[in-house]
mmCIF file of C-alpha atoms and ligand atoms in Angstrom:
data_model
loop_
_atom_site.group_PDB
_atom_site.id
_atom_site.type_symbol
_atom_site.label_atom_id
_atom_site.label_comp_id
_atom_site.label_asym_id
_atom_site.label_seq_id
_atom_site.Cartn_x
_atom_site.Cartn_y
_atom_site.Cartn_z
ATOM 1 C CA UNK A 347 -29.340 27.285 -8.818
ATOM 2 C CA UNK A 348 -26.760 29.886 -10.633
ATOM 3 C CA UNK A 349 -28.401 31.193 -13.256
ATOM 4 C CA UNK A 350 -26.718 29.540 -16.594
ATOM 5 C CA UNK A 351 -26.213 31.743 -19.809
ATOM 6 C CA UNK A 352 -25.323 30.848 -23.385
ATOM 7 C CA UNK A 353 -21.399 30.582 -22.697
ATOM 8 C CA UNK A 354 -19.360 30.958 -19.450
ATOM 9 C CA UNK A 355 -15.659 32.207 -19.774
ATOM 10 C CA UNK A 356 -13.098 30.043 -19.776
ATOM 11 C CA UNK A 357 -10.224 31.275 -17.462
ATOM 12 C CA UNK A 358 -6.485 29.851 -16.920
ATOM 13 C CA UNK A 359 -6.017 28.970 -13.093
ATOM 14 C CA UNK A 360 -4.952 32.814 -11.608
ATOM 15 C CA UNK A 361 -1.603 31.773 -10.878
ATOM 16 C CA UNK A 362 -0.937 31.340 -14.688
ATOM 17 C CA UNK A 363 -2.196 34.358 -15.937
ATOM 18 C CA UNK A 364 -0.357 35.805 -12.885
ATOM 19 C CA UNK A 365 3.273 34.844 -13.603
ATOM 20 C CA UNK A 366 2.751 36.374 -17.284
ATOM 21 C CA UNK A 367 1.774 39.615 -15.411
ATOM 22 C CA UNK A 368 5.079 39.672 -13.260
ATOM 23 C CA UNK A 369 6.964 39.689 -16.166
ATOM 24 C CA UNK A 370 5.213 42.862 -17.717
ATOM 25 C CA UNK A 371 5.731 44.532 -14.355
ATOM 26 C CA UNK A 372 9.273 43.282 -14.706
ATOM 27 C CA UNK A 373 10.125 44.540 -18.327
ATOM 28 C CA UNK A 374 7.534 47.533 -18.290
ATOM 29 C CA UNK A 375 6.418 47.440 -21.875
ATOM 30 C CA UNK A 376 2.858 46.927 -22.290
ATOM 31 C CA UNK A 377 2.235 47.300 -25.560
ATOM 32 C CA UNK A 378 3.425 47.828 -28.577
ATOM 33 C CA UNK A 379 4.474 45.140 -29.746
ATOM 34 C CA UNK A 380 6.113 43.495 -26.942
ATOM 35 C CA UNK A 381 7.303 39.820 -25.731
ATOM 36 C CA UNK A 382 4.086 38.280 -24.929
ATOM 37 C CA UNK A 383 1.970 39.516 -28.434
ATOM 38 C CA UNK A 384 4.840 38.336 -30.306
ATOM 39 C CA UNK A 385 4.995 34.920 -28.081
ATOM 40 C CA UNK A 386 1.128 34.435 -28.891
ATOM 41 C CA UNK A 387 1.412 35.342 -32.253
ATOM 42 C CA UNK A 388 3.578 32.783 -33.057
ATOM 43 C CA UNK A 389 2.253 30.683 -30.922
ATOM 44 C CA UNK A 390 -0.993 30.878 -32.674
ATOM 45 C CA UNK A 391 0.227 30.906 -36.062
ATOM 46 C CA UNK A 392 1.858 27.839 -35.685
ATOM 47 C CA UNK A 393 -1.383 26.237 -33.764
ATOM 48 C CA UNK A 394 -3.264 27.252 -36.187
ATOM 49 C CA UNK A 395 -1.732 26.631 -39.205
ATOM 50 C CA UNK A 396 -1.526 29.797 -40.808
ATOM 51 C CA UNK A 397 1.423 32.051 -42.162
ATOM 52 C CA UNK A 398 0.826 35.632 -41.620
ATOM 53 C CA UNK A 399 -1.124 36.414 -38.576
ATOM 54 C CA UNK A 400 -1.595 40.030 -36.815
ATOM 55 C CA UNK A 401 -3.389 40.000 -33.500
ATOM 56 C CA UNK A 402 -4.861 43.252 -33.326
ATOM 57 C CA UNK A 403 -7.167 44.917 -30.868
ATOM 58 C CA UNK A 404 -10.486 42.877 -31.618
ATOM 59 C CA UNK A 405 -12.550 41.028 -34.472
ATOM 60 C CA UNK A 406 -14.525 44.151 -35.685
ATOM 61 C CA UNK A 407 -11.729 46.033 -36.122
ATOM 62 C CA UNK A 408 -10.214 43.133 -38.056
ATOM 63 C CA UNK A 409 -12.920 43.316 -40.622
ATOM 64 C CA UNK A 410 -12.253 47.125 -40.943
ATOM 65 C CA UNK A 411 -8.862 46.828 -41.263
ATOM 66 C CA UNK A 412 -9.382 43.999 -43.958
ATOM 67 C CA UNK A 413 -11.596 46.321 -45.812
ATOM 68 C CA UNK A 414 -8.925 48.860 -45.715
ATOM 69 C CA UNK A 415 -5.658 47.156 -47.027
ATOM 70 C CA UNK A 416 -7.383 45.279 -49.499
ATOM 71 C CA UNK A 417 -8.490 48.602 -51.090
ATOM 72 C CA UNK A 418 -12.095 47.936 -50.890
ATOM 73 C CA UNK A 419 -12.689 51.977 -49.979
ATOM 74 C CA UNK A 420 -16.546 53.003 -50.374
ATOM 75 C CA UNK A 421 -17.065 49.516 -52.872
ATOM 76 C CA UNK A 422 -20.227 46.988 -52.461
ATOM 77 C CA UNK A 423 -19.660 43.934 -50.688
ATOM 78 C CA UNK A 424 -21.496 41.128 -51.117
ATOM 79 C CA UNK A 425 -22.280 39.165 -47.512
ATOM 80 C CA UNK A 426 -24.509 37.648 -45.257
ATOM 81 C CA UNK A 427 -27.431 38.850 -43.495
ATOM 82 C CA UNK A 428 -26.946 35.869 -40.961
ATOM 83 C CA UNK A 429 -24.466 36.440 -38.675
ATOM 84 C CA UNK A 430 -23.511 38.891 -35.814
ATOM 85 C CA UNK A 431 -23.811 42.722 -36.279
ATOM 86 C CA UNK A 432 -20.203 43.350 -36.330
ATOM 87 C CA UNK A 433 -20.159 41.578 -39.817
ATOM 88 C CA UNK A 434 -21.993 44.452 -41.068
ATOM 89 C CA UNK A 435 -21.512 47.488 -39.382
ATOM 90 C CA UNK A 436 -17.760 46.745 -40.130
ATOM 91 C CA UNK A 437 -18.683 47.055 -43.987
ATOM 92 C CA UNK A 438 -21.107 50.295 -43.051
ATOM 93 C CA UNK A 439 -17.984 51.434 -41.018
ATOM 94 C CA UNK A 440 -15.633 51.696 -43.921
ATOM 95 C CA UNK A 441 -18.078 53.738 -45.549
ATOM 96 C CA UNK A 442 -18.778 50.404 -47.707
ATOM 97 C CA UNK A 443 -22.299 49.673 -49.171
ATOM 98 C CA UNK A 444 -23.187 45.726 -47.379
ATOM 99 C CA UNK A 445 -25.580 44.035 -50.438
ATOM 100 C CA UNK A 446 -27.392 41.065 -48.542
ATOM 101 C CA UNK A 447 -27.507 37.204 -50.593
ATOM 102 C CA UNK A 448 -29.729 35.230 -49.327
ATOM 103 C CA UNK A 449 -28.361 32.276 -46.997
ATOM 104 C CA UNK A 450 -28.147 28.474 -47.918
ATOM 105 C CA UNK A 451 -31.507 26.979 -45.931
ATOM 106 C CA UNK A 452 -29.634 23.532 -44.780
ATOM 107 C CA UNK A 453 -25.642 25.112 -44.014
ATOM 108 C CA UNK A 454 -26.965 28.781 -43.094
ATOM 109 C CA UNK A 455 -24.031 29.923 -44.780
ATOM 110 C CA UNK A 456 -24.309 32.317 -48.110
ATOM 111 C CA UNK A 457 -25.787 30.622 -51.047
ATOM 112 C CA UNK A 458 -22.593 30.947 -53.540
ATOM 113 C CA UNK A 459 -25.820 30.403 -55.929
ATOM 114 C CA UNK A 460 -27.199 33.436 -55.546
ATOM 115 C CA UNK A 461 -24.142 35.690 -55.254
ATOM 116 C CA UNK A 462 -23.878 35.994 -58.840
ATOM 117 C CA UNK A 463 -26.982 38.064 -59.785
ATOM 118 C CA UNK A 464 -26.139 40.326 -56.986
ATOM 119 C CA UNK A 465 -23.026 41.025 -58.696
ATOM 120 C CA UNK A 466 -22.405 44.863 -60.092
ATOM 121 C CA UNK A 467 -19.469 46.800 -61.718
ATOM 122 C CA UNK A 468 -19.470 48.404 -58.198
ATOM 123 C CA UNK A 469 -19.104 45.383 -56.229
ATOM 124 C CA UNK A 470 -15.323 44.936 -54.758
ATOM 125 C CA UNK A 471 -15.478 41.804 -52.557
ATOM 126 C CA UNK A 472 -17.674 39.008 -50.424
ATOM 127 C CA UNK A 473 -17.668 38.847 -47.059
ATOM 128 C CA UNK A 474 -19.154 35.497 -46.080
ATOM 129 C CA UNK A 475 -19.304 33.509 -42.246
ATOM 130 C CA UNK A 476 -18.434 30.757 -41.441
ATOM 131 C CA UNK A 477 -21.288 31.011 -39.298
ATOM 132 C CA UNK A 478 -20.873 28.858 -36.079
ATOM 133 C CA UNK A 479 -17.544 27.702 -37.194
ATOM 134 C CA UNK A 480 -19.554 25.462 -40.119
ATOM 135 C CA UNK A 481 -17.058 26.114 -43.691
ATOM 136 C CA UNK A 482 -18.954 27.761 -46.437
ATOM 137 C CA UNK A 483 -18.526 26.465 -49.587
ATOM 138 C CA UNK A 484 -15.435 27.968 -50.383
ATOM 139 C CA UNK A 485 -14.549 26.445 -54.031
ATOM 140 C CA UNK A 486 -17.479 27.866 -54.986
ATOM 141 C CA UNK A 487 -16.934 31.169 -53.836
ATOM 142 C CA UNK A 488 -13.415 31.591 -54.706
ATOM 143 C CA UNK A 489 -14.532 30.732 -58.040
ATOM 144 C CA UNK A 490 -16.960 33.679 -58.456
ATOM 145 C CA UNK A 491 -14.275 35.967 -56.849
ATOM 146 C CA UNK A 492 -11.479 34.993 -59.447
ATOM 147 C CA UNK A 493 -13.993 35.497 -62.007
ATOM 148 C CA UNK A 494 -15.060 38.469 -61.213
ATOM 149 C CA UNK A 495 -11.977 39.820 -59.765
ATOM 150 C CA UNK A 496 -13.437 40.098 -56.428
ATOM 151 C CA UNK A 497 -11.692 39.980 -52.895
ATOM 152 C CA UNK A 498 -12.766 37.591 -49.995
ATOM 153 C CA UNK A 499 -12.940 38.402 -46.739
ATOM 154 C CA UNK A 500 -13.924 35.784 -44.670
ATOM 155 C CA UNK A 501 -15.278 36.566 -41.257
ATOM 156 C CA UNK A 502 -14.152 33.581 -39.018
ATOM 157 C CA UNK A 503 -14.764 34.957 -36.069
ATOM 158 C CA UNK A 504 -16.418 31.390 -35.055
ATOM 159 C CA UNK A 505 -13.767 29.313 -37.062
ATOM 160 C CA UNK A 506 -10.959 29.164 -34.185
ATOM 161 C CA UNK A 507 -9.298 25.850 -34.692
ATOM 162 C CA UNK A 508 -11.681 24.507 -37.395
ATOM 163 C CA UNK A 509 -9.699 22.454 -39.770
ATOM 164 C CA UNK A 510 -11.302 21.467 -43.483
ATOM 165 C CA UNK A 511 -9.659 18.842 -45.719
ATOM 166 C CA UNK A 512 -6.993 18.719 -43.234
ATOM 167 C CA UNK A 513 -5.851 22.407 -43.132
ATOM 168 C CA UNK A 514 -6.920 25.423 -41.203
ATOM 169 C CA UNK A 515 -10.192 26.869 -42.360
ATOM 170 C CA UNK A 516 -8.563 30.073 -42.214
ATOM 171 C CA UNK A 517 -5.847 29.926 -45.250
ATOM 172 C CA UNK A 518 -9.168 30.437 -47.508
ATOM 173 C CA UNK A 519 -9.981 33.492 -49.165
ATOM 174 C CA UNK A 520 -7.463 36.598 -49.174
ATOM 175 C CA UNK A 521 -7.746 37.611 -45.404
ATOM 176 C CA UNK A 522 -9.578 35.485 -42.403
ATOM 177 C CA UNK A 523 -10.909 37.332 -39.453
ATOM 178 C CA UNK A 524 -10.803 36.039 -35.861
ATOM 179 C CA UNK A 525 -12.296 37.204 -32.900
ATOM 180 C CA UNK A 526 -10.807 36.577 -28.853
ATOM 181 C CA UNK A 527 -13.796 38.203 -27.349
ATOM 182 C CA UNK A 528 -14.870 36.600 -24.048
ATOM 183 C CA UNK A 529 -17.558 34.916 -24.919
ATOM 184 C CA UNK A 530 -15.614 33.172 -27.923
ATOM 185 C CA UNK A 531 -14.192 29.377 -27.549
ATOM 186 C CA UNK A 532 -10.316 30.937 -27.144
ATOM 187 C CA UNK A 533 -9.944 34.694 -26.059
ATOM 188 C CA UNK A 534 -7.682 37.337 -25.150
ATOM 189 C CA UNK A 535 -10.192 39.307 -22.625
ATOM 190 C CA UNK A 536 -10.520 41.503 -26.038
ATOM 191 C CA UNK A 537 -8.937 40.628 -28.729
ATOM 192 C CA UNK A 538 -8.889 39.890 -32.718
ATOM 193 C CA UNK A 539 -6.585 38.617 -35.850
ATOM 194 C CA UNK A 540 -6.246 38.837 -39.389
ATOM 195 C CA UNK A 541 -4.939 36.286 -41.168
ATOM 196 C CA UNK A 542 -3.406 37.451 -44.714
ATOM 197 C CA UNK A 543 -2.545 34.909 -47.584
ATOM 198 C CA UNK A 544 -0.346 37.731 -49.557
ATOM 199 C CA UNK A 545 3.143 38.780 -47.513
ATOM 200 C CA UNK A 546 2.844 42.022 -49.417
ATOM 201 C CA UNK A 547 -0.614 42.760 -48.181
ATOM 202 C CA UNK A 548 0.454 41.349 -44.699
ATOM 203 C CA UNK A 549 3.158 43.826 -44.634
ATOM 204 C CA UNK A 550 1.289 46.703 -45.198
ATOM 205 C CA UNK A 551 -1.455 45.518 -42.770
ATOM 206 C CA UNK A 552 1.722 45.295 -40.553
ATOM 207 C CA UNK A 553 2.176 48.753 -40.833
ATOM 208 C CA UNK A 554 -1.006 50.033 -41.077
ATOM 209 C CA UNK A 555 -2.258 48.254 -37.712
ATOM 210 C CA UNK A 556 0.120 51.126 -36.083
ATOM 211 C CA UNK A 557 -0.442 54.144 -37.133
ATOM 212 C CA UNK A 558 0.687 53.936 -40.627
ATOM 213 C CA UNK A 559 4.393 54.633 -40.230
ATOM 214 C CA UNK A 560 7.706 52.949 -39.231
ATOM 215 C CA UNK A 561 9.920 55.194 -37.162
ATOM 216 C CA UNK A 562 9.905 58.837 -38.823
ATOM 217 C CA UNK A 563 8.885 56.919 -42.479
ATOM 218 C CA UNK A 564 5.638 57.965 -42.787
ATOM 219 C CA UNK A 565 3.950 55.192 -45.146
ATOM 220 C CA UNK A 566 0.209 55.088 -45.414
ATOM 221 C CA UNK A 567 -2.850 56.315 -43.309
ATOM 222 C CA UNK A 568 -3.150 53.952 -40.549
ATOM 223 C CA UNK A 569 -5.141 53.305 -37.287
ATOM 224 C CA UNK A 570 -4.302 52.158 -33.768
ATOM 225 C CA UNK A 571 -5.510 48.725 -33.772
ATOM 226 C CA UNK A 572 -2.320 47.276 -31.500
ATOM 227 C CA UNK A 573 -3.090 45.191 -28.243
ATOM 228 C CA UNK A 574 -1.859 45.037 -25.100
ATOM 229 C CA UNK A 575 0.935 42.860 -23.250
ATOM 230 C CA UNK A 576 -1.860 42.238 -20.642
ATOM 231 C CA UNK A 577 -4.253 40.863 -23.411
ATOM 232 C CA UNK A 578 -1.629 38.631 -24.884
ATOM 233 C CA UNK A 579 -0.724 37.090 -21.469
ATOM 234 C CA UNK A 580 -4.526 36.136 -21.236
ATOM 235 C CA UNK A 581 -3.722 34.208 -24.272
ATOM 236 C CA UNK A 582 -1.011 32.768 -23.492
ATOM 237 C CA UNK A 583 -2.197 31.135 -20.334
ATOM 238 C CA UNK A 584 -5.112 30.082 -21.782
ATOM 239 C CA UNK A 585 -3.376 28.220 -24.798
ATOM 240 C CA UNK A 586 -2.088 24.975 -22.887
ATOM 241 C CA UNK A 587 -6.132 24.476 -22.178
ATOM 242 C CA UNK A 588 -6.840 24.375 -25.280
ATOM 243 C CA UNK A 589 -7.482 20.166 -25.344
ATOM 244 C CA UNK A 590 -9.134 20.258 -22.349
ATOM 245 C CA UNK A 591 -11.747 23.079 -23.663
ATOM 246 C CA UNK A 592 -12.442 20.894 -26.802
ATOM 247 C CA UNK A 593 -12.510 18.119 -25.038
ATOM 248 C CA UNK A 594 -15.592 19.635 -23.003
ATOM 249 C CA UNK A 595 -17.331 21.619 -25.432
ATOM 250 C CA UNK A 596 -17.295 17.919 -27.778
ATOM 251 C CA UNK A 597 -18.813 16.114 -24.232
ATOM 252 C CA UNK A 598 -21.338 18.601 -23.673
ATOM 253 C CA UNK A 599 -22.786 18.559 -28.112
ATOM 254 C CA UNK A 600 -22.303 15.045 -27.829
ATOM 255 C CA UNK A 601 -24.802 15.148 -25.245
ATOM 256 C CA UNK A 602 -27.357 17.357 -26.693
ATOM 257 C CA UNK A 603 -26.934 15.296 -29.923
ATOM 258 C CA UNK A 604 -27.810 11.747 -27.853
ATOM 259 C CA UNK A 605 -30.440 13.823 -26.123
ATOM 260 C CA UNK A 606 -32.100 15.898 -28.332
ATOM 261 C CA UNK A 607 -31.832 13.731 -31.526
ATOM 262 C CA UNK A 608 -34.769 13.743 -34.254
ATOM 263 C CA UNK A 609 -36.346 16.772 -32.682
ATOM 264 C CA UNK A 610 -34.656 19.969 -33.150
ATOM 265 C CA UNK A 611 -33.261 20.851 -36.723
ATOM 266 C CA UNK A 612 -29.390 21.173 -36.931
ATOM 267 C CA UNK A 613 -27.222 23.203 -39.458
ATOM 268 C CA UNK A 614 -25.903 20.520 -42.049
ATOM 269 C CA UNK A 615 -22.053 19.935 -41.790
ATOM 270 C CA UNK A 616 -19.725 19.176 -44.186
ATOM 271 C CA UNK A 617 -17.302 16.189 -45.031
ATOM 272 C CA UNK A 618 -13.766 16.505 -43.874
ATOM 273 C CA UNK A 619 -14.442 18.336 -40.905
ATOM 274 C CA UNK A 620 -12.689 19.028 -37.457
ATOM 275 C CA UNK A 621 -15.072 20.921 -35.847
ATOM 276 C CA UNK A 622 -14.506 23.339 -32.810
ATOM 277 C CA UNK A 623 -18.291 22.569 -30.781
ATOM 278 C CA UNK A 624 -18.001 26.529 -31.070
ATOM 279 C CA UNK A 625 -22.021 26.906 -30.759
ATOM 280 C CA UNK A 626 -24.704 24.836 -30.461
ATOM 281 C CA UNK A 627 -27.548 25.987 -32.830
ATOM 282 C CA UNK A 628 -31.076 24.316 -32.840
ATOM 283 C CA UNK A 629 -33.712 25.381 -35.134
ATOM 284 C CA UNK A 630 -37.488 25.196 -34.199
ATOM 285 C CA UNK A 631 -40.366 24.731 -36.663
ATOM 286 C CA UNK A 632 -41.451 28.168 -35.949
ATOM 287 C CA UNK A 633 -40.825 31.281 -33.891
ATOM 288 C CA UNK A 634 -43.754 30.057 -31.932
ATOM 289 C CA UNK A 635 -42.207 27.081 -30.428
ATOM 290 C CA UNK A 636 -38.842 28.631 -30.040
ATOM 291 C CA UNK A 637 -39.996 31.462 -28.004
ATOM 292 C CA UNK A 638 -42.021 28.913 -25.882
ATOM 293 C CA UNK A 639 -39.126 27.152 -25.269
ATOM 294 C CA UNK A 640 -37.137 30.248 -24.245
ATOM 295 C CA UNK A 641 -39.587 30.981 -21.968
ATOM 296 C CA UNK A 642 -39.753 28.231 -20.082
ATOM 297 C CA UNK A 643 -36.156 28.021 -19.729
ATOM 298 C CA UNK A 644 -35.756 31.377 -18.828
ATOM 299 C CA UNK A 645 -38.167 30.326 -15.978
ATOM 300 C CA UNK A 646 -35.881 27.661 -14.628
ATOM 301 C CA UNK A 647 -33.018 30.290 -15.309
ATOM 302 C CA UNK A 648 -31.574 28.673 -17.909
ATOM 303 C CA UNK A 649 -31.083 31.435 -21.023
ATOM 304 C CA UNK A 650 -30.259 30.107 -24.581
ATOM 305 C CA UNK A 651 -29.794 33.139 -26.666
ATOM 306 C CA UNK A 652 -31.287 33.668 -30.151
ATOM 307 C CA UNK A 653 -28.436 34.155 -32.574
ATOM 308 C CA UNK A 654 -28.954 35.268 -34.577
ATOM 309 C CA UNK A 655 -31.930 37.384 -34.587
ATOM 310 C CA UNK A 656 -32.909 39.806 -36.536
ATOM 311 C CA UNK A 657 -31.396 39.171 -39.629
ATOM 312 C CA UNK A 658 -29.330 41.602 -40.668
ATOM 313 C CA UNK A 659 -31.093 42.973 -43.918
ATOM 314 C CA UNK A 660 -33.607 44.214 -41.640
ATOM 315 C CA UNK A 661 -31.226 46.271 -39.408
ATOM 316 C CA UNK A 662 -33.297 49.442 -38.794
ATOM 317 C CA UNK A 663 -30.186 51.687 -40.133
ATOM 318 C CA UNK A 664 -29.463 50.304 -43.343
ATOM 319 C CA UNK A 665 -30.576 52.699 -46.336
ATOM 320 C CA UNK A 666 -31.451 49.704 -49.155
ATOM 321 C CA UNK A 667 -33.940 47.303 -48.090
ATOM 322 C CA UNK A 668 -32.842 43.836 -49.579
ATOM 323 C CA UNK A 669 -34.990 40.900 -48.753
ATOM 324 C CA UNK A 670 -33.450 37.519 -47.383
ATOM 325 C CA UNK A 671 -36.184 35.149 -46.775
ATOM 326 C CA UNK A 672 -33.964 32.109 -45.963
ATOM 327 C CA UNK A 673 -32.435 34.019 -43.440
ATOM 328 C CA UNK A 674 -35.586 36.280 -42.386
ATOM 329 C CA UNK A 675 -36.899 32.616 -41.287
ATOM 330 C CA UNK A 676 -34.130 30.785 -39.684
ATOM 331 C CA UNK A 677 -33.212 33.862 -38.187
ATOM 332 C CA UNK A 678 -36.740 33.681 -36.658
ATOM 333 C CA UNK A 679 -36.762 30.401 -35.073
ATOM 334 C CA UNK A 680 -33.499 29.491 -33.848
ATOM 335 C CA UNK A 681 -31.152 29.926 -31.081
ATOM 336 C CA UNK A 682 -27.782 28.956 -29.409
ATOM 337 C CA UNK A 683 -28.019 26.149 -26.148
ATOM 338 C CA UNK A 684 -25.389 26.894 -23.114
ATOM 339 C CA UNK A 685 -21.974 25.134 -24.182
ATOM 340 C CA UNK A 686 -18.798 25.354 -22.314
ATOM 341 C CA UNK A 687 -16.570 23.016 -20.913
ATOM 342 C CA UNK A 688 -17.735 23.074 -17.758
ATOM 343 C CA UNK A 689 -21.549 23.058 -18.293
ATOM 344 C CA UNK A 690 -23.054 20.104 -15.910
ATOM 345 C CA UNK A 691 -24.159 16.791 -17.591
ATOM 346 C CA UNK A 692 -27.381 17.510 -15.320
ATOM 347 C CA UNK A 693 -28.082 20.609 -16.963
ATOM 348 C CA UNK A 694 -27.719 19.347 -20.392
ATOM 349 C CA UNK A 695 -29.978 16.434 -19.720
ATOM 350 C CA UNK A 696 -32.644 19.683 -18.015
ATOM 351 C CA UNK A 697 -32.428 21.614 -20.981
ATOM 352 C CA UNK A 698 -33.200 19.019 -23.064
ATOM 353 C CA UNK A 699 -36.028 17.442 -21.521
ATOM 354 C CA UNK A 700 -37.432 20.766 -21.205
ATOM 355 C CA UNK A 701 -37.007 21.343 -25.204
ATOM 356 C CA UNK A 702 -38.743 17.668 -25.806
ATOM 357 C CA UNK A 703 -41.418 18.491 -23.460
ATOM 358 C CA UNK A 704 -42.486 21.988 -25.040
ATOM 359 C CA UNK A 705 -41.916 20.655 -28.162
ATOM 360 C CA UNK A 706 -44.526 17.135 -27.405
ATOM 361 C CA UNK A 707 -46.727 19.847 -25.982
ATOM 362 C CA UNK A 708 -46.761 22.059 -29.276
ATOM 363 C CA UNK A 709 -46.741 18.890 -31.169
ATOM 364 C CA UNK A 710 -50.454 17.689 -29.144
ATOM 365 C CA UNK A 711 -48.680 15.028 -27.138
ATOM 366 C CA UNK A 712 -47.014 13.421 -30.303
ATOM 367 C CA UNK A 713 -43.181 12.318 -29.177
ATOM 368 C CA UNK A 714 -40.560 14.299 -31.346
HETATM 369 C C1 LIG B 1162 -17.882 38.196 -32.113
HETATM 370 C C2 LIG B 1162 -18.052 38.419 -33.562
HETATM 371 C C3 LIG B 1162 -17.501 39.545 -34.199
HETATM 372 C C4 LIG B 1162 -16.906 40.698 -33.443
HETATM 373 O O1 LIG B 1162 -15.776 40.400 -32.733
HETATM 374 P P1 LIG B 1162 -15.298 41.378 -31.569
HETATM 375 O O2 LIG B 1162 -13.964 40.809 -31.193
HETATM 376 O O3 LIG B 1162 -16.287 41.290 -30.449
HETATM 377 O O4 LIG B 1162 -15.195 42.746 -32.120
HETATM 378 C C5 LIG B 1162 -17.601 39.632 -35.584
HETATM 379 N N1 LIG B 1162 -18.244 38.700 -36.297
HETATM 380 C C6 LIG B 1162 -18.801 37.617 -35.728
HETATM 381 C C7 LIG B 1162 -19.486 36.612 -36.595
HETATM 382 C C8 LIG B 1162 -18.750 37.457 -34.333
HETATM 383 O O5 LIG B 1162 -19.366 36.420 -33.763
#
C-alpha cells in the first residue's frame, strides 16, 4: 500500500492546466499582473463573495503585508498561540511584538474573554484563526477592537469558501488572509490573498504589493509580493473542481463522523455554518493515547499529522514567555486525520478502527 499522508494535492486533469500554459507562451507575460491573475482574481472575488481581493505571492506574506498597510509598524498584537507558525513569525517578521491569549477549550479559537486584560496602550491589533476553517466569535471581537481602537487581522488561511450567516467568512475584520499553498483545500502551487474591507486601504495595498510605486510615481515603501501567470493558471484550472472537491472532502468527514462517533473529541462548530471539511481534527484524552495512535498508524503507513503542536507561546525564539494552558493541552493531544477527495472509503473505515482499537485498549477493553 502507498503510503497515505495528512492531505494529497488536488490537481486539474494536465490538459487543463496545459491550455492555460499555451496561452502564456502565446502572450509572453508572466507576471505582473497579467490575464490569468486578473481572470482568477475576479474569478475568486466573485466566488467568494468578497470586494477587494489581491492575490499575492503566498499566505505569510499576506499577513506581513496586512501588518504593513494597516500601520501596525513595531505595535503588540494580540493572537493565538494555536495555529500554524506562519501566524506568528509573520507578526515577529514585521518587527511586531505577538502577545499570546489563551484559546477557547471547546472552539480552539481565541477566547475574546480573555483578550481584554491582555490589552496595553501598546497594543495595535488582534490577529485571531479561524483555525481549521471553524469562525471565531467575531461580534465579540470586533467589539473589543472598536473599543479599543484596535485593527483585525484575521488569518483565514483555513477559511477558503467558509460561509457564516450566509456571507463569506472573510468580509470580517479589516483584512482576511488566505493561503493557496499545496497542501490547502484550493491552491495556486504557491499562492496567497488579502482581502481588504476599506477601498482606500485596498488601494494602497494595491500599490504596495509592487514595489511601492506606479510608473515613475514613487508612492510608499513597498515589497515584491506579485505572482506569477503560471500560478494563476493553476488556479484557474482548478476552480471548475471546486464542487467536486467539497463534495469529497464532506464524503470522507461524513465518514469519520459515522465511524468514529462518541470517541474522539471534536472542535465545537457554530450555527449558521457552511463549512469547507478543510481539516479533520480529533482530540485524544491525553498525549499518551494520541501518540499511541500515531504510532500505530504510522506502522500501517498511514500518517495523521499533529497540528498543531507545539503551541506557539512556547516557540523556542520568542523573547516573553506567556503561558497558554488551553492551548499548551489541546495542542498536546490532538492531530489532523488524512482528508482529500480522493481518500478511499477503505482507508477511512482502517483508520478508524485502528483509532477505536487503541483507544478500547487504553481504555482496558471498555468500548469508546
Ligand atoms: C498555511 C498557513 C499559513 C501560511 O501560508 P503560506 O501560503 O504557506 O505562506 C498561515 N497561516 C495558517 C493558519 C496556515 O495554515
Amino acid at each position: 500500500m502507498s503510503k497515505i499522508f495528512v492531505t494529497k494535492t488536488f490537481l486539474p486533469p494536465e490538459k487543463e492546466y496545459q491550455e492555460y500554459v499555451s496561452g502564456i507562451f502565446q502572450r509572453c507575460q508572466l507576471t505582473n499582473q497579467g490575464p490569468l491573475l486578473k481572470e482568477l482574481e475576479a474569478r475568486l472575488s466573485e466566488y467568494l463573495g468578497v470586494k477587494h481581493f489581491h492575490y499575492i505571492t503566498n499566505g505569510t506574506v499576506a499577513l506581513q503585508l496586512a501588518l504593513r498597510v494597516l500601520g501596525i509598524d513595531g505595535g503588540e498584537v494580540i493572537t493565538t498561540p494555536f495555529s500554524y507558525v506562519a501566524t506568528t513569525s509573520a507578526i515577529l517578521w514585521e518587527h511586531c511584538v505577538p502577545v499570546f491569549v489563551d484559546i477557547d477549550r471547546e472552539t480552539l479559537a481565541l477566547d475574546p474573554a480573555r483578550i481584554e486584560e491582555a490589552i496595553t496602550p501598546r497594543t495595535r491589533a488582534i490577529m485571531p484563526v479561524h483555525v481549521f476553517g471553524y469562525p471565531c466569535d467575531v461580534d465579540a471581537i470586533q467589539e473589543i477592537a472598536d473599543k479599543h481602537h484596535l485593527k483585525v487581522i484575521y488569518d483565514a488561511a483555513h477559511a477558503f469558501g467558509v460561509r457564516y450567516r450566509g456571507q463569506s467568512l472573510l468580509n470580517y475584520g479589516d483584512i482576511s488572509t488566505l493561503s493557496f499553498h499545496s497542501t490547502k483545500l484550493f491552491h495556486t502551487i504557491e499562492g496567497g490573498a488579502c482581502i481588504v474591507k476599506d477601498k482606500a486601504v485596498s488601494d494602497e495595498l494595491e500599490v504596495m504589493k509592487r514595489f511601492g510605486h506606479d510608473s515613475d510615481h514613487h508612492i510608499c515603501m513597498g515589497i515584491n509580493a506579485k505572482q506569477s501567470e503560471f500560478h494563476a493558471a493553476m488556479g484557474l484550472a482548478l476552480l471548475p473542481h471546486l464542487p467536486e472537491i467539497y463534495a469529497g472532502r464532506r464524503r470522507v468527514s461524513e465518514q469519520y463522523d459515522a465511524l468514529l462517533k462518541g470517541c474522539v473529541k471534536r472542535p465545537k462548530s457554530v450555527p449558521d455554518l457552511e463549512y469547507n471539511y478543510a481539516y479533520y481534527p480529533v482530540i485524544f484524552r491525553s498525549e499518551e493515547e494520541l501518540l499511541k495512535v500515531l504510532r500505530t498508524l504510522n506502522r500501517m503507513g498511514i500518517y495523521p499529522r499533529r497540528y498543531f503542536h507545539p503551541s506557539l507561546n512556547k516557540l523556542p525564539y520568542l523573547e516573553r514567555q506567556i503561558a497558554c494552558p488551553v492551548s499548551e493541552d489541546i495542542a498536546s493531544r490532538i492531530a489532523c486525520l488524512p482528508l482529500y477527495p480522493e481518500l478511499p472509503a477503505e482507508i477511512v473505515e482502517k483508520i478508524s478502527s485502528t483509532i477505536r482499537q487503541v483507544l478500547q485498549e487504553e481504555a482496558g477493553g471498555a468500548e469508546c
